[in-house]
Amino acid sequence: MKKVYSKPVILRNVYIYAEDRDFEDGYIILNNGIIQEIGEMVSLKEEDILDFEDILVPPKCKLLPGMIDIHIHGVAGADTMDASFEAIHTMATSLPKEGTTSFLTTTITQSPAAIENALKNISSYIENQDDRKAEVLGVHLEGPFISAKRAGAQPIEYIQNPNLHTFQNWQRLSNNNIKLVTLAPEINGAIEFTQYLVNHGVIVSLGHSDANYEEVNKAIQAGASHVTHLFNAMSGIHHREPGLTGSALLQDALFIEIIADGKHVHPEMIRLAYMNKTKDKIILITDSIRAKGLKPGLFDLGGQTVAVDETKATLQDGTLAGSILSMEKAVQNFQKYTDCSIRDIIQMTSTNPAKQLNIYNRKGSIAKGKDADVIVMNQNLEVLMTFCRGHLAYAKGY
């Protein structure tokens, strides 16, 4: 199904949410991996269509920029920590089905050797990846520099304090592909480590943390700009101590991740976050594990057994262990919970992550010259088609 076209691709008679305006009855031309042209159908001559590979779009559909998942461990039986080319290939092949066109492969707190193997594998994959699949943008290092008190599903035995030498070695092994690091700002050495990461172009995300308001402020002053899965595995709000949760809602310097599966965060708390942070500071993520897309059963996550049913994944003690959420479902849920606009959805699934990763010059919106990562959705926000760098990577029903 993943066809390579000999001519530029044209999609037409579709509502296009372009970067600076909407095209109510628009067309878009994808050529050599980029967006070549966008316009209204009224300006397109019928004979011009002969020059393109004309892909039929169902009526009353919307064209949105591809979604960017910056926090995902696995899907379809594969996990980042498998440390195999095949595992990352499976993830990149599966994700376009849910509208994801690029992502950060996310590690878990594990032994240094396991993390190193995963990083080397990701580096190798990135050098040889297929532009007809979802693009691996780099690595989200979730742990091991976190709080044992707020470990969540992260294996406690491998948690450690920030170590500059260790990180430098890991970054070398990844070929400088570690783009985002989740850490607890209150642990020993975290503030100095945050300054180092920020000075070297790495996003610092506060998470798996028991930090108080003052400790969060120190991290922000050091350059932290992100919060990992807000509300989960962090100090909560108290009327005498805002904690990391309250600080995240208050501080405009911080982007927040949200897992909108209705299990990790109550819908009303998602609405509260939306009212406080607005579309400009929210990034929707899946935090999904290898069980996503598979039947319920028992699965491995960082050497731990995870029980998965139709709606959630948990450790033996009931702790939530990642999710089985798709980006498509996250979008549907978030709009249901908040009544947000399509433009808001675009901001939270594409624009914000692209800006955080400093790749908005090529991703994050539909604009001439940007990567041809686009998705076709119907009125119910179901993904019908996904194009990765101009290649049809997924079409529903095929």
Coordinates of C-alpha atoms in Angstrom, one line a residue:
M1 CA 0.0 0.0 0.0
K2 CA 2.9 2.3 0.7
K3 CA 3.3 3.4 -2.9
V4 CA 6.1 5.6 -4.3
Y5 CA 4.7 8.1 -6.8
S6 CA 6.5 9.1 -10.0
K7 CA 4.6 12.4 -10.1
P8 CA 3.8 15.1 -7.5
V9 CA 0.7 14.2 -5.4
I10 CA -2.3 16.4 -5.3
L11 CA -5.1 16.3 -2.7
R12 CA -8.2 18.4 -3.6
N13 CA -11.6 19.4 -2.6
V14 CA -10.6 19.3 1.1
Y15 CA -10.8 21.8 3.9
I16 CA -7.2 22.8 4.6
Y17 CA -6.0 24.2 7.9
A18 CA -2.9 25.9 6.6
E19 CA -0.5 27.8 8.8
D20 CA -1.8 31.3 8.2
R21 CA -5.4 30.7 6.9
D22 CA -8.1 28.2 6.1
F23 CA -8.8 27.0 2.6
E24 CA -12.5 25.9 2.6
D25 CA -12.4 24.1 -0.7
G26 CA -8.6 23.7 -1.2
Y27 CA -5.9 21.7 -2.8
I28 CA -2.4 20.9 -1.8
I29 CA 0.5 19.6 -3.9
L30 CA 3.2 17.4 -2.3
N31 CA 6.4 17.0 -4.1
N32 CA 9.9 15.7 -3.2
G33 CA 8.9 15.3 0.4
I34 CA 7.7 18.9 0.9
I35 CA 4.6 21.0 0.5
Q36 CA 4.9 22.6 -2.9
E37 CA 1.7 24.5 -3.2
I38 CA -1.6 25.3 -1.4
G39 CA -4.6 27.0 -2.8
E40 CA -8.3 27.2 -3.4
M41 CA -9.9 24.9 -6.0
V42 CA -11.3 27.9 -7.9
S43 CA -7.7 28.8 -8.9
L44 CA -6.9 25.4 -10.2
K45 CA -7.4 24.5 -13.9
E46 CA -8.8 21.1 -14.7
E47 CA -6.0 20.4 -17.2
D48 CA -3.4 21.1 -14.5
I49 CA -4.5 18.0 -12.5
L50 CA -3.1 15.8 -15.3
D51 CA 0.4 16.8 -14.1
F52 CA -0.1 15.2 -10.7
E53 CA -0.9 11.9 -9.0
D54 CA -4.5 12.7 -8.1
I55 CA -5.5 11.0 -4.8
L56 CA -9.2 10.9 -4.1
V57 CA -10.2 12.4 -0.8
P58 CA -13.6 11.5 0.7
P59 CA -16.1 14.5 0.8
K60 CA -16.3 16.8 3.8
C61 CA -12.8 16.0 5.1
K62 CA -10.2 18.1 6.8
L63 CA -6.5 18.3 6.1
L64 CA -4.3 18.9 9.2
P65 CA -0.6 18.8 9.8
G66 CA 0.8 15.4 10.9
M67 CA 0.9 14.9 14.7
I68 CA 4.1 14.8 16.7
D69 CA 4.2 12.4 19.7
I70 CA 7.1 13.4 21.9
H71 CA 6.4 10.8 24.6
I72 CA 5.9 7.2 23.3
H73 CA 7.5 4.0 24.5
G74 CA 6.0 1.5 22.1
V75 CA 3.2 0.2 19.9
A76 CA 2.2 -3.0 18.1
G77 CA 4.4 -5.3 20.2
A78 CA 7.5 -3.1 19.9
D79 CA 9.2 -1.0 22.5
T80 CA 12.1 1.5 22.4
M81 CA 14.0 -0.6 25.0
D82 CA 13.9 -3.7 22.7
A83 CA 17.0 -2.0 21.2
S84 CA 16.4 -3.5 17.8
F85 CA 16.1 -1.9 14.4
E86 CA 12.9 -4.0 13.9
A87 CA 11.3 -2.6 17.0
I88 CA 11.7 1.1 15.9
H89 CA 10.7 0.1 12.4
T90 CA 7.5 -1.4 13.7
M91 CA 6.7 1.8 15.7
A92 CA 7.4 4.0 12.7
T93 CA 5.3 1.8 10.5
S94 CA 2.3 1.6 12.9
L95 CA 2.1 5.2 14.1
P96 CA 0.7 6.8 10.8
K97 CA -2.5 4.8 11.4
E98 CA -3.3 7.2 14.3
G99 CA -2.1 10.3 12.5
T100 CA 1.4 10.5 14.0
T101 CA 4.0 11.4 11.4
S102 CA 7.0 12.0 13.7
F103 CA 7.9 11.1 17.3
L104 CA 10.5 10.9 20.0
T105 CA 11.3 7.3 21.0
T106 CA 11.1 7.2 24.7
T107 CA 13.2 5.2 27.1
I108 CA 12.4 4.1 30.6
T109 CA 14.5 3.9 33.8
Q110 CA 16.7 0.8 33.3
S111 CA 20.2 -0.4 33.8
P112 CA 22.9 1.8 32.1
A113 CA 23.6 -1.1 29.7
A114 CA 20.0 -1.3 28.6
I115 CA 19.7 2.4 28.1
E116 CA 23.0 2.5 26.1
N117 CA 21.9 -0.3 23.8
A118 CA 18.6 1.5 23.1
L119 CA 20.4 4.8 22.4
K120 CA 22.9 3.1 20.0
N121 CA 20.0 1.4 18.2
I122 CA 18.0 4.6 17.8
S123 CA 21.1 6.4 16.4
S124 CA 21.6 3.6 13.9
Y125 CA 17.9 3.7 12.9
I126 CA 17.8 7.4 12.4
E127 CA 20.7 7.3 10.0
N128 CA 18.9 4.7 7.9
Q129 CA 15.2 5.5 8.4
D130 CA 12.6 5.3 5.7
D131 CA 10.9 8.6 4.8
R132 CA 7.7 6.7 3.9
K133 CA 7.1 6.1 7.6
A134 CA 6.8 8.2 10.7
E135 CA 10.0 10.0 11.3
V136 CA 12.1 9.4 14.5
L137 CA 13.1 12.9 15.6
G138 CA 15.3 11.7 18.5
V139 CA 15.0 10.4 22.0
H140 CA 13.0 11.4 25.1
L141 CA 15.1 10.1 28.0
E142 CA 12.5 9.5 30.7
G143 CA 14.6 8.8 33.8
P144 CA 16.7 7.5 35.4
F145 CA 17.3 10.9 37.0
I146 CA 14.0 11.0 38.9
S147 CA 12.5 10.7 42.4
A148 CA 12.0 7.2 43.9
K149 CA 9.0 8.6 45.7
R150 CA 7.3 9.4 42.5
A151 CA 8.6 6.6 40.4
G152 CA 5.2 5.5 39.1
A153 CA 5.9 2.6 36.7
Q154 CA 9.7 3.4 36.5
P155 CA 11.8 0.6 38.1
I156 CA 13.1 2.0 41.4
E157 CA 16.2 -0.1 41.5
Y158 CA 17.7 1.8 38.5
I159 CA 17.0 5.3 39.6
Q160 CA 20.1 7.5 40.1
N161 CA 21.1 11.1 40.7
P162 CA 22.1 13.2 37.6
N163 CA 25.6 12.3 36.5
L164 CA 27.2 14.5 33.8
H165 CA 29.7 11.9 32.7
T166 CA 27.0 9.3 32.3
F167 CA 24.8 11.7 30.3
Q168 CA 27.7 12.8 28.0
N169 CA 28.4 9.2 27.2
W170 CA 24.8 8.5 26.5
Q171 CA 24.5 11.6 24.3
R172 CA 27.6 10.5 22.4
L173 CA 26.2 7.0 21.9
S174 CA 22.9 8.5 20.6
N175 CA 24.8 10.7 18.1
N176 CA 23.4 13.8 19.9
N177 CA 19.8 12.6 19.4
I178 CA 18.7 12.9 23.0
K179 CA 16.3 15.9 22.6
L180 CA 14.4 15.9 25.9
V181 CA 15.2 14.6 29.4
T182 CA 12.6 14.0 32.2
L183 CA 14.1 14.6 35.6
A184 CA 13.1 15.5 39.2
P185 CA 14.4 19.0 40.0
E186 CA 14.7 18.4 43.8
I187 CA 17.2 15.5 43.6
N188 CA 20.9 16.1 44.3
G189 CA 22.7 17.8 41.3
A190 CA 19.5 18.4 39.3
I191 CA 19.7 22.2 39.0
E192 CA 23.3 22.2 37.7
F193 CA 22.4 19.3 35.4
T194 CA 19.5 21.3 34.1
Q195 CA 21.7 24.2 33.3
Y196 CA 24.1 21.9 31.4
L197 CA 21.3 20.3 29.4
V198 CA 19.7 23.7 28.4
N199 CA 23.1 25.1 27.5
H200 CA 23.5 22.1 25.1
G201 CA 20.1 22.4 23.5
V202 CA 18.3 19.7 25.4
I203 CA 14.8 20.3 26.7
V204 CA 14.5 19.7 30.4
S205 CA 11.1 18.3 31.5
L206 CA 10.1 18.2 35.1
G207 CA 8.5 14.9 36.0
H208 CA 8.4 11.8 38.3
S209 CA 9.1 14.4 41.0
D210 CA 8.1 15.4 44.5
A211 CA 9.3 18.9 44.1
N212 CA 7.8 21.8 45.9
Y213 CA 7.0 25.3 44.4
E214 CA 10.4 26.7 45.3
E215 CA 12.3 23.8 43.8
V216 CA 10.3 24.1 40.6
N217 CA 11.0 27.8 40.4
K218 CA 14.8 27.1 40.7
A219 CA 14.5 24.6 37.8
I220 CA 12.7 27.2 35.7
Q221 CA 15.4 29.7 36.4
A222 CA 17.9 27.1 35.3
G223 CA 16.1 26.7 32.0
A224 CA 13.5 24.0 32.5
S225 CA 10.6 24.5 30.1
H226 CA 8.5 21.4 30.1
V227 CA 6.5 19.1 32.4
T228 CA 6.1 15.3 31.8
H229 CA 2.5 14.0 31.8
L230 CA 0.9 16.6 34.1
F231 CA -0.8 15.3 37.2
N232 CA 0.8 11.9 37.0
A233 CA 3.8 10.8 39.1
M234 CA 4.3 14.2 40.7
S235 CA 3.5 16.3 43.8
G236 CA 0.0 17.4 43.7
I237 CA -1.8 20.7 44.6
H238 CA -2.2 21.6 48.3
H239 CA -3.6 24.9 49.5
R240 CA -0.4 25.5 51.5
E241 CA 2.0 24.0 48.9
P242 CA 1.3 24.2 45.1
G243 CA 3.7 21.3 44.3
L244 CA 4.8 20.5 40.8
T245 CA 1.2 20.2 39.6
G246 CA 0.2 23.7 40.9
S247 CA 3.5 25.2 39.7
A248 CA 2.9 23.7 36.2
L249 CA -0.5 25.3 36.0
L250 CA 0.7 28.6 37.2
Q251 CA 4.0 29.1 35.4
D252 CA 3.8 30.3 31.8
A253 CA 7.4 29.2 31.2
L254 CA 6.3 25.5 31.3
F255 CA 4.7 23.5 28.5
I256 CA 2.7 20.6 29.9
E257 CA 2.1 17.1 28.5
I258 CA -1.4 15.6 28.9
I259 CA -2.4 11.9 28.5
A260 CA -6.1 12.3 27.5
D261 CA -7.2 8.8 27.8
G262 CA -9.7 9.5 30.6
K263 CA -7.8 7.1 32.9
H264 CA -4.6 9.0 33.8
V265 CA -6.4 12.3 34.3
H266 CA -10.1 12.9 35.0
P267 CA -11.8 14.8 32.2
E268 CA -12.6 17.7 34.5
M269 CA -8.9 18.1 35.4
I270 CA -8.0 18.1 31.8
R271 CA -10.6 20.9 31.3
L272 CA -9.0 22.7 34.3
A273 CA -5.5 22.4 32.6
Y274 CA -6.9 23.7 29.3
M275 CA -8.5 26.7 31.0
N276 CA -5.2 27.5 32.8
K277 CA -2.6 26.7 30.2
T278 CA -4.6 27.2 27.0
K279 CA -3.7 25.7 23.7
D280 CA -0.4 27.6 23.7
K281 CA 1.2 25.6 26.4
I282 CA -0.3 22.1 26.1
I283 CA 1.1 19.1 24.2
L284 CA -1.0 16.0 23.8
I285 CA 1.0 12.7 24.1
T286 CA 0.2 9.0 24.3
D287 CA 2.9 7.6 26.7
S288 CA 1.8 4.4 25.0
I289 CA 3.5 1.0 25.5
R290 CA 4.0 -2.0 23.3
A291 CA 0.5 -3.3 24.1
K292 CA -1.2 -0.5 22.0
G293 CA -3.0 -2.0 19.1
L294 CA -2.9 -5.5 20.5
K295 CA -5.4 -7.7 22.3
P296 CA -5.5 -7.5 26.2
G297 CA -3.0 -9.6 28.0
L298 CA 0.3 -9.5 29.9
F299 CA 3.2 -7.4 28.5
D300 CA 6.7 -6.3 29.4
L301 CA 7.6 -2.7 30.3
G302 CA 11.2 -2.1 31.5
G303 CA 11.5 -5.7 32.8
Q304 CA 8.1 -5.4 34.6
T305 CA 4.9 -7.4 33.9
V306 CA 2.0 -5.1 32.9
A307 CA -1.6 -6.3 32.7
V308 CA -3.5 -4.7 29.9
D309 CA -7.3 -4.6 29.4
E310 CA -9.4 -2.7 26.9
T311 CA -8.8 0.7 28.5
K312 CA -5.6 0.7 30.6
A313 CA -2.2 -0.8 31.5
T314 CA -1.2 -1.5 35.1
L315 CA 1.5 -3.1 37.2
Q316 CA 0.6 -5.8 39.7
D317 CA -0.1 -3.3 42.4
G318 CA -2.5 -1.3 40.2
T319 CA -0.1 1.5 39.3
L320 CA -0.8 2.9 35.8
A321 CA 2.0 1.8 33.5
G322 CA 1.9 3.9 30.4
S323 CA -1.1 3.8 28.2
I324 CA -2.7 2.1 25.1
L325 CA -3.9 5.5 23.9
S326 CA -3.5 6.6 20.2
M327 CA -3.1 10.2 19.2
E328 CA -6.3 9.9 17.2
K329 CA -8.2 9.0 20.3
A330 CA -6.4 11.6 22.4
V331 CA -7.6 14.3 20.0
Q332 CA -11.2 13.0 20.1
N333 CA -11.2 12.8 23.9
F334 CA -9.6 16.2 24.4
Q335 CA -12.2 17.9 22.2
K336 CA -15.0 16.0 24.0
Y337 CA -13.7 17.1 27.4
T338 CA -13.0 20.7 26.5
D339 CA -15.0 21.6 23.4
C340 CA -11.8 23.0 21.9
S341 CA -11.4 24.0 18.3
I342 CA -9.6 22.2 15.5
R343 CA -7.1 25.0 15.5
D344 CA -6.5 24.3 19.2
I345 CA -6.0 20.6 18.4
I346 CA -3.4 21.5 15.7
Q347 CA -1.6 23.7 18.2
M348 CA -1.4 21.0 20.8
T349 CA -0.5 18.0 18.6
S350 CA 1.8 19.6 16.0
T351 CA 2.7 23.2 16.4
N352 CA 3.7 23.2 20.1
P353 CA 5.8 20.0 19.9
A354 CA 7.5 21.3 16.8
K355 CA 8.3 24.6 18.5
Q356 CA 9.6 22.9 21.6
L357 CA 11.9 20.7 19.5
N358 CA 13.0 23.7 17.5
I359 CA 11.9 22.2 14.2
Y360 CA 9.0 24.5 13.4
N361 CA 10.9 25.6 10.3
R362 CA 10.0 22.3 8.8
K363 CA 7.2 20.7 10.8
G364 CA 4.2 21.7 12.9
S365 CA 2.0 23.4 10.3
I366 CA 0.9 23.2 6.7
A367 CA 2.9 25.8 4.9
K368 CA 4.8 25.9 1.5
G369 CA 8.3 24.5 1.8
K370 CA 7.6 22.5 5.0
D371 CA 7.8 18.7 5.2
A372 CA 4.8 17.1 3.5
D373 CA 3.5 15.5 6.8
V374 CA -0.3 15.8 6.6
I375 CA -3.3 13.9 7.7
V376 CA -6.8 13.6 6.3
M377 CA -9.5 13.4 9.0
N378 CA -13.3 13.1 8.7
Q379 CA -15.9 15.1 10.6
N380 CA -15.5 12.7 13.6
L381 CA -11.8 13.4 13.8
E382 CA -11.0 9.9 12.6
V383 CA -7.8 9.5 10.6
L384 CA -8.5 8.4 7.0
M385 CA -5.1 9.1 5.4
T386 CA -1.6 9.9 6.6
F387 CA 1.2 11.2 4.4
C388 CA 4.8 11.1 5.7
R389 CA 7.1 13.4 3.7
G390 CA 4.6 13.2 0.8
H391 CA 4.3 9.4 0.8
L392 CA 0.9 7.8 1.6
A393 CA 1.8 5.9 4.7
Y394 CA -1.7 4.9 5.8
A395 CA -5.1 4.8 4.2
K396 CA -8.1 3.5 6.2
G397 CA -9.5 0.3 4.7
Y398 CA -6.3 -0.7 3.0

